[in-house]
XYZ file of C-alpha atoms in Angstrom:
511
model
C 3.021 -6.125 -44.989
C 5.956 -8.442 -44.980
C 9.187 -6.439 -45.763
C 11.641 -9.385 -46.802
C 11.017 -13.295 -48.023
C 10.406 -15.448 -45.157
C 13.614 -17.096 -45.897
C 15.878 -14.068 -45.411
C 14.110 -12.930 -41.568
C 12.326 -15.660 -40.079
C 15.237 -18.297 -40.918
C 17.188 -19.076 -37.764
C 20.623 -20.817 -37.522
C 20.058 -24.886 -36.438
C 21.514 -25.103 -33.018
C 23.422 -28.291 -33.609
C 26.014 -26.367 -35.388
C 26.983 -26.334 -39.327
C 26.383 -30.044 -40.021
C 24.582 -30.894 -43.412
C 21.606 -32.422 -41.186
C 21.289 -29.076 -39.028
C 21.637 -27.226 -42.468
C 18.715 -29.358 -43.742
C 16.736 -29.022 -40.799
C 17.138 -25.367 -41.017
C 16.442 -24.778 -44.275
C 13.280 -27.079 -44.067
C 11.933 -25.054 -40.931
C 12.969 -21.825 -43.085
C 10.227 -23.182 -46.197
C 7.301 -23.745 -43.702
C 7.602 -20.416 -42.197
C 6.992 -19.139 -45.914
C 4.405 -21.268 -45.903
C 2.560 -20.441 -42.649
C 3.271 -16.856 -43.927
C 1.583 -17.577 -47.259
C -1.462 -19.091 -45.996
C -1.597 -15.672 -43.491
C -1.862 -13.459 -46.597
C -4.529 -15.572 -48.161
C -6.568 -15.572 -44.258
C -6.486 -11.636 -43.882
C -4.599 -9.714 -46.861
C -0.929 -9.394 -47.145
C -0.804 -5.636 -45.782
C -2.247 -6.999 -42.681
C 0.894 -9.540 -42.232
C 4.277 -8.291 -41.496
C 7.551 -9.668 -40.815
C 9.230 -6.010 -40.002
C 11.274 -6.646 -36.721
C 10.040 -3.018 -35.475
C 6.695 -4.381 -35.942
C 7.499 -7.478 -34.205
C 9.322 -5.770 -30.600
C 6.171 -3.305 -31.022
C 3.846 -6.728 -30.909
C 5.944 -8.056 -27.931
C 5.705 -4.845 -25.691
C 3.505 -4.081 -22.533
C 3.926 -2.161 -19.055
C 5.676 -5.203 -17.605
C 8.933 -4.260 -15.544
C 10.531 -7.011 -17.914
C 9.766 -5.749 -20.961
C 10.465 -2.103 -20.093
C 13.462 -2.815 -18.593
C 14.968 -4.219 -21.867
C 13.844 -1.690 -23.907
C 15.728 0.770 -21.554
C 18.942 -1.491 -21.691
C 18.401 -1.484 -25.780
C 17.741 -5.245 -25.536
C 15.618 -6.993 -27.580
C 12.561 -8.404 -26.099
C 11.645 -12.126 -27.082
C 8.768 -11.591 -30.360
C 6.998 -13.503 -32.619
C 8.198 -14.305 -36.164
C 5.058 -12.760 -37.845
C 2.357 -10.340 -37.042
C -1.211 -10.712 -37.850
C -3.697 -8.135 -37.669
C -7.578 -9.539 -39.093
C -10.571 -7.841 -38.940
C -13.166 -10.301 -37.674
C -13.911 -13.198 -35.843
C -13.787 -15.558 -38.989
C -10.415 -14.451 -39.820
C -9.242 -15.129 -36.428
C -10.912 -18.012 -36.784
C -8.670 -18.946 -40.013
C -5.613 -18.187 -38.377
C -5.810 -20.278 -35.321
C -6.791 -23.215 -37.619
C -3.569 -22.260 -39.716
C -1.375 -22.067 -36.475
C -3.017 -25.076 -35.154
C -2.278 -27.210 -38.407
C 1.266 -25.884 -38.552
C 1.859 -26.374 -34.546
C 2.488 -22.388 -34.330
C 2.636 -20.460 -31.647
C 0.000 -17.663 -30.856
C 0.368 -14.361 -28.552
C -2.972 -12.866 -28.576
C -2.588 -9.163 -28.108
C -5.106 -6.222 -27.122
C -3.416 -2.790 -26.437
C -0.297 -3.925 -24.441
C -1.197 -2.363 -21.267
C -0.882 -5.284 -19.325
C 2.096 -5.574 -16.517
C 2.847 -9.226 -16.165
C 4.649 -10.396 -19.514
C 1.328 -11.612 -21.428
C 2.756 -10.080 -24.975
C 6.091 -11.631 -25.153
C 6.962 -14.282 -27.230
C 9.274 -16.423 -26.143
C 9.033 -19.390 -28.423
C 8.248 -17.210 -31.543
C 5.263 -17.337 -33.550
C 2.329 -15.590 -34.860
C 1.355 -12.250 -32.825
C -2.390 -11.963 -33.293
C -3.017 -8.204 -33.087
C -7.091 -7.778 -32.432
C -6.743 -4.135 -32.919
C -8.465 -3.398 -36.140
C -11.260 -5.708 -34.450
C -12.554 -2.335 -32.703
C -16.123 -1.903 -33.294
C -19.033 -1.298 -31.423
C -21.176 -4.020 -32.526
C -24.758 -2.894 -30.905
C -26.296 -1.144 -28.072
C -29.650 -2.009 -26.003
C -30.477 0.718 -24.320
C -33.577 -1.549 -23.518
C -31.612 -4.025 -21.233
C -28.185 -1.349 -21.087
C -26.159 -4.138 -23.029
C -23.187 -3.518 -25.158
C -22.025 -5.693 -27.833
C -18.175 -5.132 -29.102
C -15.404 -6.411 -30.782
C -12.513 -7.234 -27.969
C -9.931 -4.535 -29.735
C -12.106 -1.869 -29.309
C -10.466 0.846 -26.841
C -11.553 1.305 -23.580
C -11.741 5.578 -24.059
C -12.828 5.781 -26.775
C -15.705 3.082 -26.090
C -16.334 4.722 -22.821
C -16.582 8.516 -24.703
C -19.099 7.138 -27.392
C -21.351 5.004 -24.408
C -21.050 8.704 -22.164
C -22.717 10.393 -25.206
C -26.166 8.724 -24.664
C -25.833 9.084 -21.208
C -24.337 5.257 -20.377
C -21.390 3.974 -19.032
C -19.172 0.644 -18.771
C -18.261 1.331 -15.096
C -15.016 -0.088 -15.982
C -11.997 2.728 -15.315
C -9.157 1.040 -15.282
C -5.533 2.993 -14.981
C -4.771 1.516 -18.173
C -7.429 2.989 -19.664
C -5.456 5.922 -21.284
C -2.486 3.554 -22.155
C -4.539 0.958 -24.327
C -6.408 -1.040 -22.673
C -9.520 -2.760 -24.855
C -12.675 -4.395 -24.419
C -10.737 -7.956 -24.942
C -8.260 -7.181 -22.862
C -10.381 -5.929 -19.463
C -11.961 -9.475 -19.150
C -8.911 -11.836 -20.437
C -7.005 -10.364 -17.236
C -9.957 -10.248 -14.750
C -9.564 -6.624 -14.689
C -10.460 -3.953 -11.794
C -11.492 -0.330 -12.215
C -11.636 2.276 -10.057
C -15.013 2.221 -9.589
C -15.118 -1.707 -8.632
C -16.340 -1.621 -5.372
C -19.860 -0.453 -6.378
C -20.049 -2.336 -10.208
C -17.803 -4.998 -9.933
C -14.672 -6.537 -11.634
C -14.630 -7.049 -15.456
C -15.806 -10.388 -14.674
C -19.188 -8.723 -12.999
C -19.846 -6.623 -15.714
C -19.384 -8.958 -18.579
C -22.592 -11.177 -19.814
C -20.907 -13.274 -22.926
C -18.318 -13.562 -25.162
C -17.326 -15.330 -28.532
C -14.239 -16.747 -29.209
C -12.040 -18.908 -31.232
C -10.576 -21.708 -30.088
C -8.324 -24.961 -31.193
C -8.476 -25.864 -34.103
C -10.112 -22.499 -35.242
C -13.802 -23.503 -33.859
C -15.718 -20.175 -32.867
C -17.548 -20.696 -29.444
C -20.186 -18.330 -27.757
C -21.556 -18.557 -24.145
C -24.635 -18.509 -22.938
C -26.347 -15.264 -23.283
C -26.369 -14.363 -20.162
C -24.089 -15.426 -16.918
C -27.044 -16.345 -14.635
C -28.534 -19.628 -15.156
C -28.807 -23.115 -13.833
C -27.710 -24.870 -17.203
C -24.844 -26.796 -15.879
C -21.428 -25.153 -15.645
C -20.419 -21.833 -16.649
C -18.102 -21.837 -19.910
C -18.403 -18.050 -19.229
C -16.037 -17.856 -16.160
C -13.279 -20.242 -17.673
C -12.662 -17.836 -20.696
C -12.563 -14.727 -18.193
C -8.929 -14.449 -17.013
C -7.366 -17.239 -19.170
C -5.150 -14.581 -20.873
C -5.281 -15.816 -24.437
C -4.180 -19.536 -23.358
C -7.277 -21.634 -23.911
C -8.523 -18.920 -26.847
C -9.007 -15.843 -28.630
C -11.454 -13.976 -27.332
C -13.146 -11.660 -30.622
C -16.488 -10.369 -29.391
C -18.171 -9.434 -25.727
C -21.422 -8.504 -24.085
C -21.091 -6.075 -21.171
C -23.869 -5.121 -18.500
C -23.873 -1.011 -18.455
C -25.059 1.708 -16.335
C -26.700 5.342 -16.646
C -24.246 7.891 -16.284
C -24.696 8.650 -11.869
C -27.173 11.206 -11.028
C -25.307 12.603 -8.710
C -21.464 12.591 -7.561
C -20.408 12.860 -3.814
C -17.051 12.762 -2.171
C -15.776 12.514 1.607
C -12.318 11.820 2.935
C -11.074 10.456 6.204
C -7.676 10.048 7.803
C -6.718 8.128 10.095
C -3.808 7.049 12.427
C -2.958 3.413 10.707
C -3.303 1.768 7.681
C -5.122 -0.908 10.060
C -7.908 1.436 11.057
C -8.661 2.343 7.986
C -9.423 -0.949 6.943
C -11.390 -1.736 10.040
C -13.378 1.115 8.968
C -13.817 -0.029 5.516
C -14.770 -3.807 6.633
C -17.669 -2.252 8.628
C -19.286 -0.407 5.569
C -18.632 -3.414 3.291
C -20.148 -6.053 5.556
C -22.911 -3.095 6.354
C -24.020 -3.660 2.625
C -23.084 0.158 2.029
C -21.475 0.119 -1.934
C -19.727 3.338 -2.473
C -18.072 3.548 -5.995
C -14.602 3.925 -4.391
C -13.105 3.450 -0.991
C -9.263 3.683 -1.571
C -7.433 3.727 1.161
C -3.539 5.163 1.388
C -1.081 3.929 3.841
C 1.119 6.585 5.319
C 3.972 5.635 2.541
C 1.528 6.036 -0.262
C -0.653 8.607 0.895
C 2.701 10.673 0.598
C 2.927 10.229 -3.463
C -0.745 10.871 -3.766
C 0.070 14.214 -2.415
C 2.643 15.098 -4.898
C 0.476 13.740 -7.807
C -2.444 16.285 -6.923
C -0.576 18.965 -5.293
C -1.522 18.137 -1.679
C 0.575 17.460 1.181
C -1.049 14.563 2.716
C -0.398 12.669 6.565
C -1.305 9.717 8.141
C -3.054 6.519 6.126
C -5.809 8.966 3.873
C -9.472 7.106 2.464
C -11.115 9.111 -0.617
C -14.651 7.666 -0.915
C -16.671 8.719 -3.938
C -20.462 7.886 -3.423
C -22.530 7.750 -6.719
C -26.360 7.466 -8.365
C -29.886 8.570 -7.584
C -29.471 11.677 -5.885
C -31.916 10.602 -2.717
C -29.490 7.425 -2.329
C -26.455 8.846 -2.420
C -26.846 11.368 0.201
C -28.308 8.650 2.925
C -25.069 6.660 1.632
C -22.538 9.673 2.250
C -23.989 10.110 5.717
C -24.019 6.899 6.660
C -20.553 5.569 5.631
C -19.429 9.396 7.458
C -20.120 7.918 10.258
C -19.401 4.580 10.003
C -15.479 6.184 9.769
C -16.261 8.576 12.355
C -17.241 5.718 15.121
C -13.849 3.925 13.656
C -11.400 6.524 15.043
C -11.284 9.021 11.418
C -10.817 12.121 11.218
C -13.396 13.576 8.484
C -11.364 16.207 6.298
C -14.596 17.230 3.731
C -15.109 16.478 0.437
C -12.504 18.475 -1.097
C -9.703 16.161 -1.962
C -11.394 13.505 -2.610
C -12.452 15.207 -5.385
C -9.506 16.549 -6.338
C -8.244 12.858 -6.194
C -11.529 11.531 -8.494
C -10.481 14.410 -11.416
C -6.639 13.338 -11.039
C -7.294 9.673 -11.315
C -5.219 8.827 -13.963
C -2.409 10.928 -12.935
C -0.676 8.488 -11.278
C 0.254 5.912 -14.468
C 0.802 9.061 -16.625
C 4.446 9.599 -18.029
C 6.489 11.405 -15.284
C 4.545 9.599 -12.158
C 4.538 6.087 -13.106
C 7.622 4.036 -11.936
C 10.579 3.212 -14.522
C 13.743 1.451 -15.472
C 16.890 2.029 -14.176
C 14.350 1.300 -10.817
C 13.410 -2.311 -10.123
C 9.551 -2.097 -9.422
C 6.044 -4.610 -8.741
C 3.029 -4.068 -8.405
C 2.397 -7.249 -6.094
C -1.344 -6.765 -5.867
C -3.485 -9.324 -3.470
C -6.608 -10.219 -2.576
C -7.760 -12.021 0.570
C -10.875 -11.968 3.444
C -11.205 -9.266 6.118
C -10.012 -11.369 8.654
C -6.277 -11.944 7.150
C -6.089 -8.209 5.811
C -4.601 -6.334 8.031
C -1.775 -9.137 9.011
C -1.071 -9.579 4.950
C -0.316 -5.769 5.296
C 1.877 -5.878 7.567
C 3.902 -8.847 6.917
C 4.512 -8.323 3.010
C 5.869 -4.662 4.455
C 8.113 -6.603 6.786
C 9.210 -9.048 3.937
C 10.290 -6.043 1.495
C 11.620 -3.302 4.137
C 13.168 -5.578 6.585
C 14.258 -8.185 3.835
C 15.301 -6.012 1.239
C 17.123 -3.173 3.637
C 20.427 -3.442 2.549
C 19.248 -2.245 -1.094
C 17.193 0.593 0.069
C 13.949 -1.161 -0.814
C 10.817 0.549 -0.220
C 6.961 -0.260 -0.094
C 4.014 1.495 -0.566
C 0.542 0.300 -0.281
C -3.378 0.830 -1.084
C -6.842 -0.625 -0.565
C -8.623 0.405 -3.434
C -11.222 -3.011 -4.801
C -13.566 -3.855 -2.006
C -16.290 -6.718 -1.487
C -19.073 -8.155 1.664
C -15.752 -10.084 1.978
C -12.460 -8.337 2.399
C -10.561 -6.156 0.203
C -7.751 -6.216 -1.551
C -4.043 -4.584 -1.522
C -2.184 -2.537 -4.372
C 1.223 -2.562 -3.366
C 4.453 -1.816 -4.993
C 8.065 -2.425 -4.036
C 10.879 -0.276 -5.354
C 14.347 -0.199 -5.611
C 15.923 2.660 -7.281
C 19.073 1.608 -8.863
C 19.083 -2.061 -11.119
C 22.155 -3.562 -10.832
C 24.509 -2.500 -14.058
C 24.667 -6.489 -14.843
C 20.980 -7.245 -16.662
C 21.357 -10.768 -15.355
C 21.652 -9.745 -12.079
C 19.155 -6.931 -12.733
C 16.268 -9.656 -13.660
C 17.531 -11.885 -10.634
C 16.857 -9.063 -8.048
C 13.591 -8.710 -9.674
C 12.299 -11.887 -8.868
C 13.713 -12.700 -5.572
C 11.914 -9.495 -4.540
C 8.495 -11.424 -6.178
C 9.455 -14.412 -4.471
C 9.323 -12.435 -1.088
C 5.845 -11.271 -1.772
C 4.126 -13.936 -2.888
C 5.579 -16.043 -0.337
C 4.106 -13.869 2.205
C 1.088 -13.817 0.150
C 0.591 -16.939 0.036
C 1.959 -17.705 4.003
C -1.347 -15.555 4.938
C -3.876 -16.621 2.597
C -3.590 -14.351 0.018
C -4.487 -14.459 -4.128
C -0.962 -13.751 -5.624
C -2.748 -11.822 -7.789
C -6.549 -9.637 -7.449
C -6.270 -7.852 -11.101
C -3.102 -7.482 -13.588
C -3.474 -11.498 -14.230
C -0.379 -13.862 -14.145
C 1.130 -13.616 -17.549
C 4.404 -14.935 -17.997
C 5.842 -13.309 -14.920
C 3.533 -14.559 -12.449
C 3.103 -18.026 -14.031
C 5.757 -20.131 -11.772
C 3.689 -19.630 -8.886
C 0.423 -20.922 -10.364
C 1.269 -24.596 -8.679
C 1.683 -23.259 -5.122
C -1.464 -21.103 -5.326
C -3.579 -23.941 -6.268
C -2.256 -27.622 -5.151
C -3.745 -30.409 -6.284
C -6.201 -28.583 -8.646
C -3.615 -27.273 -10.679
C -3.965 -30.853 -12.691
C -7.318 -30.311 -13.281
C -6.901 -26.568 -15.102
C -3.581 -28.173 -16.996
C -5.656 -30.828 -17.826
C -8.671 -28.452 -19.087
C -5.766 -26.821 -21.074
C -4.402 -30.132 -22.785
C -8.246 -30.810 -23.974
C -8.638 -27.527 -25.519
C -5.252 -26.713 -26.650
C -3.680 -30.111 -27.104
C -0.983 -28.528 -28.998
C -0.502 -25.606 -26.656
C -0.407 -23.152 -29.599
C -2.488 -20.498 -27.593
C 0.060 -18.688 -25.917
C 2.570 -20.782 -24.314
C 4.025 -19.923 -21.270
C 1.458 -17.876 -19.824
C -0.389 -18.421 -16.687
C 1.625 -21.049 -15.482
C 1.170 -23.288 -18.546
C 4.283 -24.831 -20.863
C 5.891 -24.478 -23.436
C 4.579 -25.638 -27.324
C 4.406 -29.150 -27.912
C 6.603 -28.178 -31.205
C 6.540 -25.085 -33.491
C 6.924 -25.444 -37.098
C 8.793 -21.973 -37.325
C 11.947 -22.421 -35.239
C-alpha cells in the first residue's frame, strides 16, 4: 500500500527553477498524481498500490547489464512513481483506461527476467505488476491446450502440467529466475528445447489483452486460419508497447516417451554447423542441437565438471520410443559423414541435467564486468561468416581492453540457426559514464556486424530499451508502418515508452 501522501513522494521539483509559475506547475502535477493514485485504489484495493521507493527500484529491475550494473554501483535505476499489482484482466483493464485518461505512463512487468531494459522506467509512471494474475485458468487434455493468466510462473506451471503427464516445451534459462507465461510470448522467447517445439510464438494459440483506452481484445482461437491478418503475431514480441497482455492459450505436449543423448566434437565451430544444416534441411527435429565453439565449450566444462576441447554439439533426441532411436541413428551419422568425432551419450546428458547451471548465481556473468548477450538469427548460408566476423569485430576491435567472445548454436530451423554469443570485458571503467559508454560501443560493434551480414539483431531476449535504437536500421522503410501501427493503438504512447524502438510519452500527467 502507499506509504506516504502522493504529495510528499511522487512530487518532483519544476525544472524551470523556483519561479511562482514552476511552483504552480509543480504543485498542480503534485495533485494529479494523488489523483491518478486515488482512482488506483478504487481500480484494485489500496494494499495492491504502493508508492514505497523499495517497491518501486524492485518494479524497475531485470537481468539487463544496465540495470545490474547500477544496482552494483548503488545507483538508482530510473522507476515508476506508483506500483500496481490487480488481479484480473478487468482490473487491468481499469487501469490502462485510468493511465490513458491521465496520459500516464505504463511498464508492464512479468517476473523481471528479461535482459534488455524492458522494466525500467524512464519517464515515470505506473508499474503494472501482473504477478498476482498467476492462475491456471483450464486444461484440455482433449486438444493438450492450456489456458493461463500471463503472471503465472513458468516452474511452477511447468511442475503442475508434468503432474498429468504434459508439458509446455518451453525451458527457457530464465525459467528459475522468473520468467511467466506473459512474459515467454511478449519477448518471442526460445527454450532449450526449440528446435523440436518451436519458439514461444509456435507454441502459443491466443491471447487476451488490454489495450488503449482500457478495451480488452482476444484473438482468434486458434493461429491457423485464412480470416485475413493475424492480430495474433503483432501482440507476440511487442513487449508491453501496443498492450497488456492478461491471459494465453498454449499448444502442449505429452511428457517424451523416451530420452536419448549423443555428442560430437569437432575441429571448428564451422563444421559443426555444416553438420547441423544437413540434419535441419534433412527434416530430422531433435529437441536440442547446441553447438559450443572452442571458447565456450571451455565454460561448459567448468559448469558440469568436464574438461571439454574443440567446438562440442550435445543433441538430445526425444518422444515415441520407435522414433527416437531411428532419429539418434540417423542424425549419428549425419555428424559422422561431416568430419565429428562421436564421444557417446554421456555428457550430453550430463549437460541436459545441468541445464540451468549456467544462469545460476556463481556462473552467470556480473558487474564490475561489462557483458551482452548479442544473440542473432540469420539463414544457413550467412551463418558461418556472421560467426566469424562478429568474433573479429569484438577480439580484434576490442583488444586493447582484453575483450573476449564466446559463442553457441543452440535454436535451430529448415532454415539456419541462430547464435548465442556474449562479449566480456572484465573490469568497467571506475567512471559509470564511461562504464555505460563502453557498453554500447561494444553493442554497436555487434549489431553492426549483424546487420553487415544479414543478421536479426536479436533471435530471443527482445529489444527492450537497450536494443531499441537499432530498430530503424533493422527494418528501413517499414519501420513507418509498425510506428504508425503504434500511433493507432497507443496514440498517447502510454504503453511503455521507450521500448522497442518507440518514443517517448506524448505527455505524462505525473512529472
Amino acid at each position: 500500500m502507499r506509504t506516504q501522501s502522493a504529495a510528499q513522494v511522487l512530487d518532483r521539483p519544476a525544472a524551470a527553477g523556483p519561479s511562482a509559475g514552476a511552483a504552480a506547475a509543480s504543485g498542480g502535477a503534485a495533485y494529479i498524481r494523488s489523483m491518478v493514485a486515488h482512482e488506483l485504489e478504487r481500480a484494485v484495493g489500496p494494499a495492491h498500490v504502493s508508492d514505497d521507493p523499495k517497491v518501486l527500484q524492485a518494479q524497475a529491475a531485470d537481468w539487463s547489464w544496465f540495470s545490474q550494473y547500477l544496482k552494483y554501483r548503488n545507483l538508482p535505476l530510473p522507476s515508476a512513481d506508483l506500483a500496481v499489482s490487480p488481479a484480473s484482466t478487468a482490473e487491468v483493464a481499469e487501469v490502462v483506461r485510468i493511465a490513458d485518461h491521465f496520459r500516464v505512463p505504463v511498464i508492464v512487468r512479468g517476473g523481471g527476467s528479461g535482459t534488455q531494459g524492458g522494466t525500467l522506467a524512464p519517464y515515470g509512471g505506473i508499474a503494472l505488476d501482473l504477478s498476482r494474475m498467476n492462475r491456471i485458468l483450464d486444461i484440455d487434455e482433449q486438444s493438450l491446450i492450456l489456458s493461463v493468466e500471463a503472471g503465472m510462473n513458468g516452474w511452477e506451471l511447468e511442475q503442475k502440467l508434468n503432474e498429468r503427464g504434459l508439458t509446455l516445451p518451453h525451458y527457457p534459462g530464465s525459467m528459475h529466475h522468473g520468467a511467466t507465461a506473459g512474459g515467454y510470448v511478449a519477448a518471442r522467447g526460445s527454450g532449450v528445447v526449440s528446435t523440436k517445439y518451436g519458439k514461444a510464438e509456435d507454441l502459443v494459440l491466443q491471447v487476451k489483452a488490454v489495450m488503449p483506452p482500457g478495451r480488452i481484445v482476444e484473438t482468434l482461437p486458434v493461429r491457423n486460419h485464412a480470416a485475413g491478418p493475424d492480430l495474433l503475431q503483432v501482440l507476440v514480441g511487442s513487449e508491453g508497447t501496443l498492450g497488456a497482455i492478461t491471459e494465453l492459450k498454449f499448444q502442449l505436449e505429452h511428457l517424451p516417451e523416451r530420452r536419448d543423448f549423443v555428442t560430437f566434437r569437432f575441429d571448428t565451430a564451422v563444421a559443426g554447423i555444416e553438420a547441423a544444416r544437413q540434419i535441419m534441411t534433412k527434416r530430422w527435429k531433435p529437441a536440442v542441437i547446441r553447438l559450443y565453439d572452442p571458447a565456450d565449450a571451455g565454460k561448459l566444462g567448468k559448469v558440469i565438471g568436464r574438461d571439454i576441447s574443440g567446438s562440442v554439439m550435445v543433441i538430445c533426441c526425444e518422444g515415441n520410443a520407435p522414433l527416437v532411436e531411428v532419429e539418434v541413428d540417423a542424425v549419428a551419422a549425419i555428424c559422422t559423414a561431416a568430419g565429428g568425432e562421436d564421444l557417446g551419450p554421456e555428457l550430453a546428458s550430463v549437460w541436459w541435467e545441468n541445464k540451468y547451471q549456467p544462469f545460476a548465481s556463481g556462473h552467470a556473468p556480473a558487474p564490475p564486468q561489462i557483458f551482452g548477450t548479442t544473440d542473432s538469427v540469420t539463414t544457413f548460408d550467412k551463418l558461418p561468416e556472421l560467426y566469424l566476423a562478429k568474433k573479429r569485430a569484438i577480439e580484434e576491435g576490442f583488444a586493447h581492453l582484453g575483450a573476449r567472445y564466446t559463442a553457441h548454436f543452440s535454436h535451430w530451423y529448415p532454415w539456419g540457426g541462430m547464435i548465442y554469443d556474449r562479449f566480456y570485458v572484465d573490469e568497467a571503467p571506475d567512471d559509470p559514464d564511461e562504464a555505460v559508454a563502453l557498453h554500447d560501443r561494444l553493442w554497436d560493434a555487434a549489431i553492426a556486424v549483424s546487420l553487415k551480414y544479414g543478421g536479426v539483431i536479436n533471435e530471443h531476449h527482445g529489444i527492450g530499451l537497450k536494443l531499441g535504437r537499432f530498430m530503424r536500421d533493422q527494418y528501413g522503410e517499414a519501420w513507418h508502418l509498425i510506428t504508425s501501427l503504434k500511433d493507432a493503438w497507443d496514440p498517447n504512447n502510454i504503453m511503455n515508452p521507450g521500448k522497442l524502438g518507440f518514443g517517448p510519452p506524448r505527455w505524462s500527467g505525473l512529472r
